Short mmCIF file of N, CA and C in Angstrom, two decimals:
data_model
loop_
_atom_site.label_atom_id
_atom_site.label_comp_id
_atom_site.label_asym_id
_atom_site.label_seq_id
_atom_site.Cartn_x
_atom_site.Cartn_y
_atom_site.Cartn_z
N UNK A 1 0.84 -1.16 0.00
CA UNK A 1 0.00 0.00 0.00
C UNK A 1 0.89 1.23 0.00
N UNK A 2 0.44 2.26 -0.71
CA UNK A 2 1.19 3.50 -0.78
C UNK A 2 0.20 4.65 -0.81
N UNK A 3 0.65 5.82 -0.43
CA UNK A 3 -0.21 6.99 -0.43
C UNK A 3 0.43 8.06 -1.31
N UNK A 4 -0.41 8.83 -1.98
CA UNK A 4 0.06 9.84 -2.91
C UNK A 4 -0.43 11.21 -2.47
N UNK A 5 0.24 12.28 -2.94
CA UNK A 5 -0.25 13.62 -2.65
C UNK A 5 -1.70 13.75 -3.12
N UNK A 6 -2.50 14.42 -2.34
CA UNK A 6 -3.91 14.54 -2.67
C UNK A 6 -4.74 13.61 -1.81
N UNK A 7 -4.09 12.69 -1.08
CA UNK A 7 -4.78 11.90 -0.09
C UNK A 7 -5.27 10.54 -0.49
N UNK A 8 -5.17 10.13 -1.74
CA UNK A 8 -5.65 8.79 -2.08
C UNK A 8 -4.52 7.78 -1.93
N UNK A 9 -4.90 6.54 -1.76
CA UNK A 9 -3.93 5.47 -1.58
C UNK A 9 -4.14 4.41 -2.65
N UNK A 10 -3.13 3.60 -2.85
CA UNK A 10 -3.25 2.50 -3.80
C UNK A 10 -2.57 1.26 -3.23
N UNK A 11 -2.90 0.13 -3.78
CA UNK A 11 -2.34 -1.15 -3.38
C UNK A 11 -1.54 -1.68 -4.56
N UNK A 12 -0.33 -2.15 -4.30
CA UNK A 12 0.49 -2.65 -5.40
C UNK A 12 1.37 -3.81 -4.95
N UNK A 13 1.83 -4.57 -5.93
CA UNK A 13 2.80 -5.65 -5.71
C UNK A 13 4.01 -5.33 -6.58
N UNK A 14 5.17 -5.30 -5.98
CA UNK A 14 6.40 -5.06 -6.72
C UNK A 14 7.26 -6.32 -6.71
N UNK A 15 7.66 -6.75 -7.89
CA UNK A 15 8.54 -7.92 -7.97
C UNK A 15 9.89 -7.56 -7.39
N UNK A 16 10.37 -8.38 -6.49
CA UNK A 16 11.64 -8.14 -5.81
C UNK A 16 12.68 -9.06 -6.40
N UNK A 17 13.82 -8.51 -6.72
CA UNK A 17 14.87 -9.29 -7.37
C UNK A 17 16.23 -8.90 -6.81
N UNK A 18 16.55 -9.37 -5.61
CA UNK A 18 17.81 -8.96 -4.98
C UNK A 18 19.05 -9.51 -5.66
N UNK A 19 18.91 -10.59 -6.42
CA UNK A 19 20.10 -11.19 -7.03
C UNK A 19 20.53 -10.51 -8.32
N UNK A 20 19.67 -9.63 -8.85
CA UNK A 20 20.03 -8.92 -10.07
C UNK A 20 19.78 -9.72 -11.33
N UNK A 21 19.12 -10.87 -11.24
CA UNK A 21 18.81 -11.67 -12.42
C UNK A 21 17.65 -11.08 -13.20
N UNK A 22 17.12 -11.84 -14.11
CA UNK A 22 16.00 -11.38 -14.92
C UNK A 22 14.71 -11.37 -14.11
N UNK A 23 13.87 -10.39 -14.38
CA UNK A 23 12.55 -10.34 -13.77
C UNK A 23 11.61 -11.28 -14.51
N UNK A 24 10.59 -11.75 -13.82
CA UNK A 24 9.62 -12.67 -14.40
C UNK A 24 8.47 -11.90 -15.06
N UNK A 25 8.04 -10.80 -14.47
CA UNK A 25 6.89 -10.04 -14.94
C UNK A 25 7.13 -9.42 -16.32
N UNK A 26 6.10 -9.51 -17.17
CA UNK A 26 6.13 -8.83 -18.47
C UNK A 26 4.92 -7.90 -18.56
N UNK A 27 4.93 -6.99 -19.50
CA UNK A 27 3.84 -6.03 -19.64
C UNK A 27 2.54 -6.70 -20.08
N UNK A 28 2.60 -7.92 -20.59
CA UNK A 28 1.38 -8.61 -21.02
C UNK A 28 0.79 -9.50 -19.93
N UNK A 29 1.44 -9.60 -18.80
CA UNK A 29 0.90 -10.38 -17.68
C UNK A 29 -0.28 -9.64 -17.07
N UNK A 30 -1.25 -10.40 -16.57
CA UNK A 30 -2.40 -9.85 -15.86
C UNK A 30 -2.36 -10.35 -14.43
N UNK A 31 -2.61 -9.45 -13.50
CA UNK A 31 -2.56 -9.80 -12.08
C UNK A 31 -3.94 -9.71 -11.44
N UNK A 32 -4.11 -10.47 -10.38
CA UNK A 32 -5.33 -10.48 -9.58
C UNK A 32 -4.89 -10.43 -8.12
N UNK A 33 -5.53 -9.59 -7.33
CA UNK A 33 -5.32 -9.57 -5.89
C UNK A 33 -6.53 -10.24 -5.27
N UNK A 34 -6.30 -11.32 -4.52
CA UNK A 34 -7.39 -12.09 -3.92
C UNK A 34 -7.23 -12.10 -2.40
N UNK A 35 -8.31 -11.73 -1.71
CA UNK A 35 -8.29 -11.62 -0.26
C UNK A 35 -8.98 -12.81 0.38
N UNK A 36 -8.37 -13.34 1.44
CA UNK A 36 -8.96 -14.41 2.22
C UNK A 36 -9.84 -13.75 3.29
N UNK A 37 -11.03 -13.36 2.86
CA UNK A 37 -11.95 -12.64 3.74
C UNK A 37 -13.24 -13.40 3.97
N UNK A 38 -13.24 -14.71 3.72
CA UNK A 38 -14.43 -15.52 3.86
C UNK A 38 -15.21 -15.61 2.56
N UNK A 39 -15.05 -14.62 1.69
CA UNK A 39 -15.73 -14.62 0.39
C UNK A 39 -14.75 -14.72 -0.77
N UNK A 40 -13.46 -14.74 -0.47
CA UNK A 40 -12.41 -14.78 -1.49
C UNK A 40 -12.59 -13.64 -2.49
N UNK A 41 -12.77 -12.43 -1.97
CA UNK A 41 -12.94 -11.25 -2.81
C UNK A 41 -11.70 -11.01 -3.65
N UNK A 42 -11.91 -10.75 -4.94
CA UNK A 42 -10.80 -10.55 -5.87
C UNK A 42 -10.93 -9.22 -6.59
N UNK A 43 -9.79 -8.66 -6.93
CA UNK A 43 -9.72 -7.46 -7.76
C UNK A 43 -8.86 -7.79 -8.97
N UNK A 44 -9.42 -7.60 -10.16
CA UNK A 44 -8.63 -7.86 -11.36
C UNK A 44 -8.38 -6.60 -12.18
N UNK A 45 -8.77 -5.44 -11.62
CA UNK A 45 -8.50 -4.17 -12.31
C UNK A 45 -7.11 -3.66 -11.91
N UNK A 46 -6.14 -4.47 -12.27
CA UNK A 46 -4.74 -4.25 -11.92
C UNK A 46 -3.95 -4.02 -13.21
N UNK A 47 -3.16 -2.97 -13.23
CA UNK A 47 -2.33 -2.73 -14.42
C UNK A 47 -0.88 -3.10 -14.11
N UNK A 48 -0.22 -3.60 -15.11
CA UNK A 48 1.19 -3.98 -14.98
C UNK A 48 2.05 -2.84 -15.51
N UNK A 49 2.99 -2.42 -14.70
CA UNK A 49 3.90 -1.35 -15.10
C UNK A 49 5.32 -1.85 -14.94
N UNK A 50 6.15 -1.53 -15.91
CA UNK A 50 7.55 -1.92 -15.83
C UNK A 50 8.39 -0.68 -16.11
N UNK A 51 9.14 -0.29 -15.11
CA UNK A 51 10.03 0.86 -15.25
C UNK A 51 11.41 0.36 -15.66
N UNK A 52 12.10 1.18 -16.39
CA UNK A 52 13.46 0.80 -16.78
C UNK A 52 14.36 2.03 -16.72
N UNK A 53 15.61 1.74 -16.57
CA UNK A 53 16.66 2.77 -16.59
C UNK A 53 17.75 2.28 -17.51
N UNK A 54 18.13 3.13 -18.41
CA UNK A 54 19.22 2.81 -19.35
C UNK A 54 18.96 1.47 -20.04
N UNK A 55 17.69 1.23 -20.39
CA UNK A 55 17.34 0.02 -21.13
C UNK A 55 17.23 -1.24 -20.30
N UNK A 56 17.43 -1.15 -18.99
CA UNK A 56 17.35 -2.34 -18.14
C UNK A 56 16.13 -2.24 -17.23
N UNK A 57 15.36 -3.33 -17.17
CA UNK A 57 14.21 -3.39 -16.28
C UNK A 57 14.71 -3.38 -14.84
N UNK A 58 14.09 -2.52 -14.03
CA UNK A 58 14.50 -2.54 -12.63
C UNK A 58 13.32 -2.52 -11.68
N UNK A 59 12.12 -2.37 -12.18
CA UNK A 59 11.02 -2.30 -11.24
C UNK A 59 9.69 -2.67 -11.89
N UNK A 60 9.39 -3.96 -12.03
CA UNK A 60 8.07 -4.34 -12.50
C UNK A 60 7.09 -4.39 -11.33
N UNK A 61 5.91 -3.82 -11.55
CA UNK A 61 4.91 -3.89 -10.50
C UNK A 61 3.51 -3.98 -11.04
N UNK A 62 2.63 -4.50 -10.22
CA UNK A 62 1.21 -4.62 -10.52
C UNK A 62 0.48 -3.67 -9.58
N UNK A 63 -0.25 -2.71 -10.16
CA UNK A 63 -0.87 -1.65 -9.38
C UNK A 63 -2.38 -1.74 -9.50
N UNK A 64 -3.06 -1.83 -8.36
CA UNK A 64 -4.52 -1.87 -8.33
C UNK A 64 -5.06 -0.51 -8.72
N UNK A 65 -6.12 -0.49 -9.51
CA UNK A 65 -6.78 0.73 -9.92
C UNK A 65 -7.12 1.55 -8.67
N UNK A 66 -6.83 2.85 -8.72
CA UNK A 66 -7.04 3.71 -7.55
C UNK A 66 -8.50 3.70 -7.10
N UNK A 67 -9.44 3.52 -8.03
CA UNK A 67 -10.86 3.51 -7.67
C UNK A 67 -11.21 2.31 -6.78
N UNK A 68 -10.47 1.22 -6.88
CA UNK A 68 -10.73 0.01 -6.07
C UNK A 68 -9.88 -0.05 -4.81
N UNK A 69 -8.89 0.81 -4.71
CA UNK A 69 -7.94 0.70 -3.61
C UNK A 69 -8.55 0.91 -2.23
N UNK A 70 -9.49 1.83 -2.10
CA UNK A 70 -10.13 2.05 -0.79
C UNK A 70 -10.84 0.78 -0.33
N UNK A 71 -11.54 0.11 -1.25
CA UNK A 71 -12.21 -1.15 -0.90
C UNK A 71 -11.19 -2.22 -0.52
N UNK A 72 -10.09 -2.29 -1.26
CA UNK A 72 -9.05 -3.28 -0.96
C UNK A 72 -8.42 -3.01 0.40
N UNK A 73 -8.16 -1.76 0.71
CA UNK A 73 -7.55 -1.42 2.00
C UNK A 73 -8.51 -1.79 3.13
N UNK A 74 -9.80 -1.55 2.94
CA UNK A 74 -10.76 -1.97 3.96
C UNK A 74 -10.75 -3.48 4.13
N UNK A 75 -10.62 -4.23 3.03
CA UNK A 75 -10.53 -5.69 3.12
C UNK A 75 -9.25 -6.13 3.83
N UNK A 76 -8.18 -5.38 3.66
CA UNK A 76 -6.92 -5.71 4.32
C UNK A 76 -7.07 -5.66 5.84
N UNK A 77 -8.03 -4.89 6.32
CA UNK A 77 -8.26 -4.78 7.76
C UNK A 77 -9.03 -5.97 8.31
N UNK A 78 -9.74 -6.71 7.45
CA UNK A 78 -10.55 -7.83 7.94
C UNK A 78 -10.09 -9.20 7.42
N UNK A 79 -9.38 -9.23 6.30
CA UNK A 79 -8.90 -10.50 5.74
C UNK A 79 -7.66 -10.98 6.49
N UNK A 80 -7.36 -12.25 6.33
CA UNK A 80 -6.16 -12.80 6.98
C UNK A 80 -4.95 -12.81 6.04
N UNK A 81 -5.20 -12.95 4.73
CA UNK A 81 -4.11 -12.94 3.75
C UNK A 81 -4.57 -12.26 2.47
N UNK A 82 -3.61 -11.86 1.67
CA UNK A 82 -3.88 -11.41 0.30
C UNK A 82 -2.94 -12.19 -0.60
N UNK A 83 -3.50 -12.77 -1.65
CA UNK A 83 -2.71 -13.54 -2.61
C UNK A 83 -2.57 -12.73 -3.90
N UNK A 84 -1.38 -12.76 -4.46
CA UNK A 84 -1.14 -12.14 -5.76
C UNK A 84 -1.08 -13.27 -6.77
N UNK A 85 -1.99 -13.23 -7.73
CA UNK A 85 -2.06 -14.25 -8.79
C UNK A 85 -1.69 -13.60 -10.11
N UNK A 86 -1.06 -14.38 -10.99
CA UNK A 86 -0.66 -13.85 -12.30
C UNK A 86 -1.12 -14.78 -13.40
N UNK A 87 -1.70 -14.17 -14.45
CA UNK A 87 -2.04 -14.90 -15.67
C UNK A 87 -1.05 -14.45 -16.74
N UNK A 88 -0.39 -15.40 -17.36
CA UNK A 88 0.51 -15.07 -18.46
C UNK A 88 -0.24 -15.29 -19.77
N UNK A 89 0.20 -14.66 -20.85
CA UNK A 89 -0.46 -14.88 -22.14
C UNK A 89 -0.46 -16.36 -22.56
N UNK A 90 0.56 -17.09 -22.17
CA UNK A 90 0.66 -18.51 -22.56
C UNK A 90 -0.32 -19.38 -21.77
N UNK A 91 -0.43 -19.16 -20.47
CA UNK A 91 -1.24 -20.06 -19.64
C UNK A 91 -2.69 -19.63 -19.51
N UNK A 92 -2.94 -18.34 -19.37
CA UNK A 92 -4.28 -17.78 -19.14
C UNK A 92 -4.93 -18.30 -17.85
N UNK A 93 -4.22 -19.12 -17.10
CA UNK A 93 -4.72 -19.64 -15.84
C UNK A 93 -4.00 -18.91 -14.71
N UNK A 94 -4.74 -18.31 -13.77
CA UNK A 94 -4.07 -17.61 -12.68
C UNK A 94 -3.21 -18.55 -11.83
N UNK A 95 -1.99 -18.14 -11.58
CA UNK A 95 -1.06 -18.92 -10.75
C UNK A 95 -0.61 -18.04 -9.59
N UNK A 96 -0.47 -18.65 -8.43
CA UNK A 96 -0.04 -17.91 -7.24
C UNK A 96 1.40 -17.44 -7.40
N UNK A 97 1.60 -16.14 -7.18
CA UNK A 97 2.95 -15.57 -7.19
C UNK A 97 3.45 -15.45 -5.75
N UNK A 98 2.60 -14.92 -4.89
CA UNK A 98 2.98 -14.74 -3.49
C UNK A 98 1.72 -14.58 -2.64
N UNK A 99 1.80 -15.02 -1.41
CA UNK A 99 0.70 -14.88 -0.46
C UNK A 99 1.24 -14.12 0.75
N UNK A 100 0.60 -13.00 1.06
CA UNK A 100 1.04 -12.14 2.16
C UNK A 100 0.09 -12.27 3.34
N UNK A 101 0.66 -12.40 4.53
CA UNK A 101 -0.13 -12.38 5.75
C UNK A 101 -0.52 -10.93 6.04
N UNK A 102 -1.72 -10.74 6.52
CA UNK A 102 -2.19 -9.41 6.90
C UNK A 102 -2.23 -9.24 8.41
N UNK A 103 -1.60 -10.17 9.13
CA UNK A 103 -1.53 -10.07 10.59
C UNK A 103 -0.84 -8.76 10.97
N UNK A 104 -1.47 -8.00 11.79
CA UNK A 104 -0.89 -6.75 12.25
C UNK A 104 -1.19 -5.55 11.35
N UNK A 105 -1.81 -5.79 10.19
CA UNK A 105 -2.07 -4.67 9.28
C UNK A 105 -2.95 -3.61 9.92
N UNK A 106 -4.03 -4.03 10.57
CA UNK A 106 -4.97 -3.06 11.14
C UNK A 106 -4.28 -2.17 12.17
N UNK A 107 -3.50 -2.75 13.06
CA UNK A 107 -2.80 -1.95 14.07
C UNK A 107 -1.84 -0.97 13.42
N UNK A 108 -1.11 -1.42 12.43
CA UNK A 108 -0.18 -0.54 11.71
C UNK A 108 -0.92 0.56 10.97
N UNK A 109 -2.02 0.21 10.31
CA UNK A 109 -2.80 1.19 9.57
C UNK A 109 -3.39 2.25 10.50
N UNK A 110 -3.90 1.81 11.65
CA UNK A 110 -4.45 2.77 12.61
C UNK A 110 -3.36 3.70 13.15
N UNK A 111 -2.19 3.17 13.39
CA UNK A 111 -1.07 4.00 13.86
C UNK A 111 -0.66 4.99 12.78
N UNK A 112 -0.62 4.54 11.52
CA UNK A 112 -0.28 5.44 10.41
C UNK A 112 -1.32 6.56 10.29
N UNK A 113 -2.60 6.22 10.48
CA UNK A 113 -3.64 7.25 10.39
C UNK A 113 -3.48 8.28 11.51
N UNK A 114 -3.07 7.80 12.67
CA UNK A 114 -2.85 8.71 13.80
C UNK A 114 -1.67 9.64 13.50
N UNK A 115 -0.56 9.10 13.05
CA UNK A 115 0.64 9.88 12.76
C UNK A 115 0.42 10.86 11.61
N UNK A 116 -0.31 10.42 10.59
CA UNK A 116 -0.48 11.23 9.38
C UNK A 116 -1.73 12.10 9.40
N UNK A 117 -2.57 11.90 10.41
CA UNK A 117 -3.73 12.75 10.58
C UNK A 117 -4.87 12.50 9.60
N UNK A 118 -5.13 11.23 9.25
CA UNK A 118 -6.29 10.93 8.42
C UNK A 118 -7.20 9.96 9.14
N UNK A 119 -8.46 9.93 8.73
CA UNK A 119 -9.45 9.06 9.35
C UNK A 119 -9.37 7.68 8.70
N UNK A 120 -8.94 6.68 9.45
CA UNK A 120 -8.77 5.32 8.91
C UNK A 120 -10.08 4.70 8.47
N UNK A 121 -11.19 5.25 8.93
CA UNK A 121 -12.50 4.71 8.54
C UNK A 121 -13.11 5.45 7.35
N UNK A 122 -12.40 6.45 6.84
CA UNK A 122 -12.87 7.19 5.66
C UNK A 122 -11.70 7.37 4.70
N UNK A 123 -11.35 6.30 4.04
CA UNK A 123 -10.22 6.32 3.12
C UNK A 123 -10.63 7.07 1.86
N UNK A 124 -9.89 8.11 1.49
CA UNK A 124 -10.25 8.88 0.29
C UNK A 124 -10.26 8.00 -0.97
N UNK A 125 -11.20 8.28 -1.83
CA UNK A 125 -11.30 7.58 -3.12
C UNK A 125 -10.90 8.53 -4.22
N UNK A 126 -10.25 7.99 -5.19
CA UNK A 126 -9.84 8.84 -6.33
C UNK A 126 -10.97 8.95 -7.30
#
């Protein structure tokens, strides 16, 4: 989760590559964020962005549409995990990339709202 000037927030997944090898994500991949909230709520309005410097990929990420981010952040407060799934053009079948625990998210989010002076129960929508 990240926050931008103007008060809205977004949810994203960034591929981490500490070894400096090739990244797996391509611009044609489609991502889904799925929450373990009892209903398995999913968001598929995710865009893939790949930044590069001097012709080398250094930061591929999947970014949830800002319009859905407030709903996703609210789910992060009640779900136990969020799974990042990826569909490649070859497979078209969503495959698990990573599963994140949301243990402690609510406490951290409430503390961030206190420090930053925003109402955690009224997340701005873009």
